[in-house]
Amino acid sequence: MIVDTLANRNLYSHISPRIAKALAHLSETDFSQLEVGTYELDGKDLFVIVNDYETKPREMEPFEVHQQYIDVQYVFSGEEEFGYLPLADQTPSKPYFAKHDYAEFDYQSNKDAAAFIPFKAGMFALFFPEDMHMPGTSATPKQVRKVVIKVKI
């Protein structure tokens, strides 16, 4: 996992050309002008999801992991927190669903080991396949516009 602001995006562009393209897109795009939805940057290898939502309490959300894509998550407006825990030897509460590249892990089983990190407008996070993460939470409901770029591994 990597967490930083877009001002430092060039520090991470060497990881892969697709991550470099994703970070450049985040810095060059005015997401206030886009409708909620999915947009292709490079077919299924690189695509953008723009979403507006209200955060939920930790207890209502599962942890998740992905095997086929790296998540580049960016808070365009608002603020939330996300949970993080290394995947290590965790057991999913729901099996991996290949069609949506998603496995789910129970919050209650992992709450004592997880770290919760503030995630504010202008910040991005890279979640790799070994990173369990729980996005979209906060103690009190908050409106968030988040952009997720899915980067094919």
Coordinates of C-alpha atoms in Angstrom, one line a residue:
M1 CA 0.0 0.0 0.0
I2 CA 1.1 3.5 -0.8
V3 CA -0.7 6.7 0.5
D4 CA 0.3 10.2 -0.6
T5 CA -0.9 13.3 -2.3
L6 CA -1.0 14.0 -6.0
A7 CA 1.7 16.6 -5.5
N8 CA 4.1 13.7 -5.0
R9 CA 2.8 11.4 -7.8
N10 CA 6.0 11.4 -9.7
L11 CA 7.7 9.5 -6.9
Y12 CA 5.6 6.5 -7.9
S13 CA 5.4 6.7 -11.7
H14 CA 8.4 4.3 -12.0
I15 CA 6.3 1.4 -10.6
S16 CA 4.7 0.7 -13.9
P17 CA 3.7 2.6 -17.1
R18 CA 0.0 2.0 -16.3
I19 CA 0.3 3.4 -12.7
A20 CA 2.2 6.4 -14.2
K21 CA -0.7 6.9 -16.7
A22 CA -3.3 6.6 -13.9
L23 CA -1.6 9.1 -11.7
A24 CA -1.2 11.5 -14.6
H25 CA -4.9 11.2 -15.4
L26 CA -5.8 12.0 -11.8
S27 CA -3.7 15.1 -11.9
E28 CA -4.9 16.3 -15.3
T29 CA -8.7 15.7 -15.0
D30 CA -11.4 17.9 -13.4
F31 CA -13.6 15.2 -11.9
S32 CA -16.2 17.8 -10.9
Q33 CA -17.1 17.9 -14.7
L34 CA -17.6 14.1 -15.0
E35 CA -20.8 12.2 -14.3
V36 CA -20.7 9.2 -12.0
G37 CA -19.8 6.2 -14.1
T38 CA -17.0 4.1 -15.6
Y39 CA -14.6 5.5 -18.3
E40 CA -12.0 3.5 -20.2
L41 CA -8.4 4.9 -20.4
D42 CA -6.9 1.7 -22.0
G43 CA -9.7 -0.8 -22.4
K44 CA -9.9 -3.4 -19.6
D45 CA -6.2 -2.7 -18.7
L46 CA -6.9 0.7 -17.3
F47 CA -10.3 2.2 -16.5
V48 CA -11.7 4.9 -14.2
I49 CA -14.7 4.6 -11.9
V50 CA -16.1 7.9 -10.6
N51 CA -18.4 7.6 -7.6
D52 CA -20.4 9.8 -5.2
Y53 CA -21.4 8.3 -1.9
E54 CA -21.9 8.7 1.8
T55 CA -19.4 7.1 4.1
K56 CA -20.5 4.3 6.4
P57 CA -19.4 3.1 9.9
R58 CA -16.6 0.5 9.8
E59 CA -18.9 -2.1 11.3
M60 CA -21.0 -2.0 8.1
E61 CA -18.3 -2.6 5.6
P62 CA -16.1 -5.6 4.7
F63 CA -12.4 -5.6 3.9
E64 CA -11.6 -6.4 0.3
V65 CA -8.8 -7.6 -2.0
H66 CA -8.3 -7.9 -5.7
Q67 CA -6.1 -10.3 -7.7
Q68 CA -6.2 -8.9 -11.2
Y69 CA -6.1 -5.2 -10.6
I70 CA -4.2 -2.6 -8.5
D71 CA -6.6 0.0 -7.1
V72 CA -5.6 3.6 -7.4
Q73 CA -8.1 5.3 -5.2
Y74 CA -8.3 9.1 -5.1
V75 CA -10.5 11.3 -3.0
F76 CA -11.6 14.2 -5.2
S77 CA -13.8 15.8 -2.6
G78 CA -14.9 15.1 0.9
E79 CA -13.0 12.9 3.4
E80 CA -13.2 9.4 4.7
E81 CA -11.0 6.8 6.3
F82 CA -9.9 3.5 5.1
G83 CA -8.9 0.3 6.9
Y84 CA -5.7 -1.5 6.0
L85 CA -4.3 -4.9 6.8
P86 CA -1.8 -7.1 5.0
L87 CA -3.5 -10.0 3.4
A88 CA -0.9 -12.6 4.8
D89 CA -2.8 -15.7 6.0
Q90 CA -6.3 -14.2 6.2
T91 CA -9.3 -16.3 5.3
P92 CA -12.0 -14.6 3.2
S93 CA -15.6 -14.5 4.5
K94 CA -16.8 -14.8 0.9
P95 CA -14.7 -16.6 -1.8
Y96 CA -13.0 -14.7 -4.6
F97 CA -15.4 -13.7 -7.3
A98 CA -13.3 -13.6 -10.5
K99 CA -15.9 -11.7 -12.6
H100 CA -15.6 -8.7 -10.3
D101 CA -12.0 -9.3 -9.1
Y102 CA -13.1 -9.2 -5.5
A103 CA -12.8 -11.2 -2.3
E104 CA -14.4 -10.1 1.0
F105 CA -13.1 -10.3 4.5
D106 CA -15.1 -9.9 7.7
Y107 CA -14.5 -6.7 9.7
Q108 CA -15.1 -8.3 13.1
S109 CA -12.5 -10.9 12.5
N110 CA -9.9 -8.3 11.6
K111 CA -10.8 -5.1 13.5
D112 CA -8.1 -5.5 16.2
A113 CA -5.3 -5.9 13.7
A114 CA -6.3 -3.2 11.2
A115 CA -5.1 0.3 10.9
F116 CA -7.6 3.1 9.9
I117 CA -6.1 6.0 8.0
P118 CA -7.6 9.4 7.3
F119 CA -8.1 9.9 3.5
K120 CA -8.7 13.5 2.5
A121 CA -9.3 15.3 -0.7
G122 CA -6.2 15.4 -2.8
M123 CA -4.8 12.1 -1.4
F124 CA -4.5 8.9 -3.3
A125 CA -3.8 5.3 -2.3
L126 CA -2.4 2.4 -4.2
F127 CA -3.7 -1.0 -3.1
F128 CA -1.9 -4.1 -4.4
P129 CA -3.2 -7.7 -4.3
E130 CA -1.6 -8.3 -0.9
D131 CA -3.4 -5.3 0.6
M132 CA -6.7 -5.9 2.4
H133 CA -8.5 -2.6 2.4
M134 CA -11.8 -1.2 3.6
P135 CA -12.7 2.1 1.8
G136 CA -15.5 4.5 2.4
T137 CA -15.8 4.6 6.2
S138 CA -16.1 7.3 8.9
A139 CA -17.6 7.6 12.3
T140 CA -20.1 10.1 11.0
P141 CA -21.6 10.1 7.5
K142 CA -19.8 12.3 5.0
Q143 CA -20.3 13.0 1.3
V144 CA -17.4 11.9 -0.8
R145 CA -16.5 11.9 -4.5
K146 CA -13.9 9.3 -5.1
V147 CA -12.2 8.2 -8.3
V148 CA -10.9 4.6 -8.5
I149 CA -8.6 3.7 -11.4
K150 CA -8.3 0.0 -11.9
V151 CA -4.8 -0.9 -13.2
K152 CA -4.5 -4.4 -14.7
I153 CA -1.5 -6.3 -13.3

